[in-house]
CSV table of C-alpha atoms in Angstrom, one decimal:
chain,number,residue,atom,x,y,z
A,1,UNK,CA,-22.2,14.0,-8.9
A,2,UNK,CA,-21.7,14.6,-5.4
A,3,UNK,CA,-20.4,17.8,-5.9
A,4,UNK,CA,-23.7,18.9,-7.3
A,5,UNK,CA,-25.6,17.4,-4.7
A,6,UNK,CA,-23.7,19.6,-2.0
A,7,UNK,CA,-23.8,22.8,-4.7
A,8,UNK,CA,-20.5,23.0,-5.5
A,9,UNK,CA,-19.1,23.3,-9.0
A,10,UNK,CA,-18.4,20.4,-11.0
A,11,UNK,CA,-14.2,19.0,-10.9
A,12,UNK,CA,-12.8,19.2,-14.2
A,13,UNK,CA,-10.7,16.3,-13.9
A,14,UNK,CA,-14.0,13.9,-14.0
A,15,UNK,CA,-15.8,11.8,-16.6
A,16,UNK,CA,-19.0,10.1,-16.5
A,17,UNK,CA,-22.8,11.6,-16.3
A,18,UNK,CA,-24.2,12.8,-13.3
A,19,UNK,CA,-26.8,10.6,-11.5
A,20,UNK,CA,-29.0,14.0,-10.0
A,21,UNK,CA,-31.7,13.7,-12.0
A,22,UNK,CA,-32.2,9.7,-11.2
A,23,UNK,CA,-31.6,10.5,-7.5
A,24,UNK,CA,-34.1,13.2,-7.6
A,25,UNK,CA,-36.8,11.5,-10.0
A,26,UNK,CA,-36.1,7.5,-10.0
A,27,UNK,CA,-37.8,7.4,-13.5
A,28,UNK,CA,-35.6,10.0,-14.8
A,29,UNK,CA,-32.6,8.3,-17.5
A,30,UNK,CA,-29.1,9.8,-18.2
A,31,UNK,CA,-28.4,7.7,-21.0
A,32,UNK,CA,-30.1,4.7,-23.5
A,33,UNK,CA,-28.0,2.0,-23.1
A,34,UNK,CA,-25.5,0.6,-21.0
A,35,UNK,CA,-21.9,-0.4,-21.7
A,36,UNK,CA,-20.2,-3.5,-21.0
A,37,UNK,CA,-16.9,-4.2,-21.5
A,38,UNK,CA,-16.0,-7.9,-22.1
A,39,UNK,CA,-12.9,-9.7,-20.5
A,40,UNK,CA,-10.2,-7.5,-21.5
A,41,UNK,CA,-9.6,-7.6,-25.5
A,42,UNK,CA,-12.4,-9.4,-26.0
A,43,UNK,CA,-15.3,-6.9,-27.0
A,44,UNK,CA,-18.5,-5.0,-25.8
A,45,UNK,CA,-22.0,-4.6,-25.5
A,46,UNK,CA,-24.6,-2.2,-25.1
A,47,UNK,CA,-27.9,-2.9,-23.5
A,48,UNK,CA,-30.8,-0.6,-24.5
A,49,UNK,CA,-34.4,-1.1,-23.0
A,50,UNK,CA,-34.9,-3.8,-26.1
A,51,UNK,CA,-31.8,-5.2,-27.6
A,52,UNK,CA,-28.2,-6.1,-26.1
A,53,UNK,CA,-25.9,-5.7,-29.6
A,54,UNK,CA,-22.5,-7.3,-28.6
A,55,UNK,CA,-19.2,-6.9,-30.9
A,56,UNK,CA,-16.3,-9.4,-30.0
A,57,UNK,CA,-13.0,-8.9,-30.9
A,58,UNK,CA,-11.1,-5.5,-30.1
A,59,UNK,CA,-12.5,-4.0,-33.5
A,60,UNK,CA,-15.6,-6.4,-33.3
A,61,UNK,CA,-13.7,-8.1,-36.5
A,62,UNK,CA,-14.6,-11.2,-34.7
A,63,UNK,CA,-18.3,-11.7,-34.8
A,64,UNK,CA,-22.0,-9.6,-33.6
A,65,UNK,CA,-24.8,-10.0,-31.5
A,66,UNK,CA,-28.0,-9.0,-31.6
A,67,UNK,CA,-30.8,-10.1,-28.9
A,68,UNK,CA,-34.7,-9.0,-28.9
A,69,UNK,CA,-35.0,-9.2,-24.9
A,70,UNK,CA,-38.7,-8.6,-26.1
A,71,UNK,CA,-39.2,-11.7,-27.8
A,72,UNK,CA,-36.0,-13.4,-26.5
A,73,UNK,CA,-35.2,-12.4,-23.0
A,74,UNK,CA,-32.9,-15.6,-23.1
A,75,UNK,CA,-31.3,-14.6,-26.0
A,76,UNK,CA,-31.2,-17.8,-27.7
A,77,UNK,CA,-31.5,-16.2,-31.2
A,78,UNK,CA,-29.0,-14.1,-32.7
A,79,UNK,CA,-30.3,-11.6,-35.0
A,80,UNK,CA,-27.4,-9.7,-35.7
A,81,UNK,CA,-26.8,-11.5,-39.3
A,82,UNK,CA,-30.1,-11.4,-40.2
A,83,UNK,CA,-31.1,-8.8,-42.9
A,84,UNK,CA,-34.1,-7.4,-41.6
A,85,UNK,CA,-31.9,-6.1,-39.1
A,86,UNK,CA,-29.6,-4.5,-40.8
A,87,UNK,CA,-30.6,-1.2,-40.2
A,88,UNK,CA,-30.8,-1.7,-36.4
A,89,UNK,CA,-27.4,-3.1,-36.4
A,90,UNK,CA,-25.9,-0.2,-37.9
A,91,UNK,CA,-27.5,2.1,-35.5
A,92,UNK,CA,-26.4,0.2,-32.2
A,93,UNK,CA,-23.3,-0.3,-33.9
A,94,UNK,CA,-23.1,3.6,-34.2
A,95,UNK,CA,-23.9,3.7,-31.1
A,96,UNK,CA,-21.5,1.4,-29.2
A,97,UNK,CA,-18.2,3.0,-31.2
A,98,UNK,CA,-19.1,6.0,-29.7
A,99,UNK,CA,-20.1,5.0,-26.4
A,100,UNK,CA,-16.5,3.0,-26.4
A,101,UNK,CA,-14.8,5.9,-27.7
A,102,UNK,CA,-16.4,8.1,-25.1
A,103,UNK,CA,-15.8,5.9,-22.4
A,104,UNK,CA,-11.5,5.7,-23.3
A,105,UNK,CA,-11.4,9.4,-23.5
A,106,UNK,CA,-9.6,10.6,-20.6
A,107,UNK,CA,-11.2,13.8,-18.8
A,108,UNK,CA,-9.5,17.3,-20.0
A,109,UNK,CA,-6.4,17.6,-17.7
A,110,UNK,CA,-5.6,14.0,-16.8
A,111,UNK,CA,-2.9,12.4,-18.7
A,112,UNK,CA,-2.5,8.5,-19.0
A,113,UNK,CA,0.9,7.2,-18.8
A,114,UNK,CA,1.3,3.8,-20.5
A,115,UNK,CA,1.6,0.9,-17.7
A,116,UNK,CA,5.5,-0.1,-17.4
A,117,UNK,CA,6.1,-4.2,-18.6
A,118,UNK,CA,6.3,-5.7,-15.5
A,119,UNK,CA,10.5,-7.6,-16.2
A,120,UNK,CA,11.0,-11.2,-15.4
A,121,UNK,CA,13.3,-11.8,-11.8
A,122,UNK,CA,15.7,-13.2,-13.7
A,123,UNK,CA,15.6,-10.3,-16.0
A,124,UNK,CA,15.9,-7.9,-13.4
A,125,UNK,CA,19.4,-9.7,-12.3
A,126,UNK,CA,20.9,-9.2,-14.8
A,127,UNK,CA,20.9,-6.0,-15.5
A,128,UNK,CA,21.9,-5.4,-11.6
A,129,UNK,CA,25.2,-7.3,-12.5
């Protein structure tokens, strides 16, 4: 973080992982995958050096991906169903849950308030009158 970079101590109301050690050593990783959230509602996907592994759906009761960017950088095969796999699947699986659940975790001391359902005009007259 930028605080560390200028020595101070670390906010507590901030989430993520600090990008020092790729600053300071551009071969240095923080984490194994990325995360990628689709459209809204629609899923997500982590992308490890190897394989993207993609769960549609907000529970990923939809469907899965699977992609060898090895052997498939165009990912034109989905692996995801086949049982050789299975093992993999359940790891990356694993791992997207709690890269999802980690990333909706708000950091300790910041509350979310729930977004207020934008009324219709007309709505909004009537309750004026």
């Amino acid at each position: 973080s930028l605080s560390a970079l200028a020595g101070l101590p670390k906010p507590t109301k901030i989430a993520g992982v600090s990008l020092v050690p790729v600053l300071e050593n551009p071969a240095a990783k923080v984490r194994d995958s990325a995360l990628t959230q689709l459209p809204p509602g629609n899923g997500y996907a982590i992308r490890t050096d190897r394989y993207r592994y993609v769960r549609w759906g907000q529970g990923g009761e939809k469907m899965v991906e699977l992609y060898d960017w090895k052997s498939d950088p165009n990912e034109m095969v989905n692996l995801a169903r086949n049982p050789e796999h299975k093992e993999l699947v359940a790891t990356l699986d694993a791992q997207l849950q709690a890269r999802v659940a980690a990333a909706k975790t708000p950091p300790a001391g910041v509350v979310i308030q729930p977004l207020k359902k934008a009324q219709p005009k007309a709505a909004k007259e009537k309750k004026k009158k």
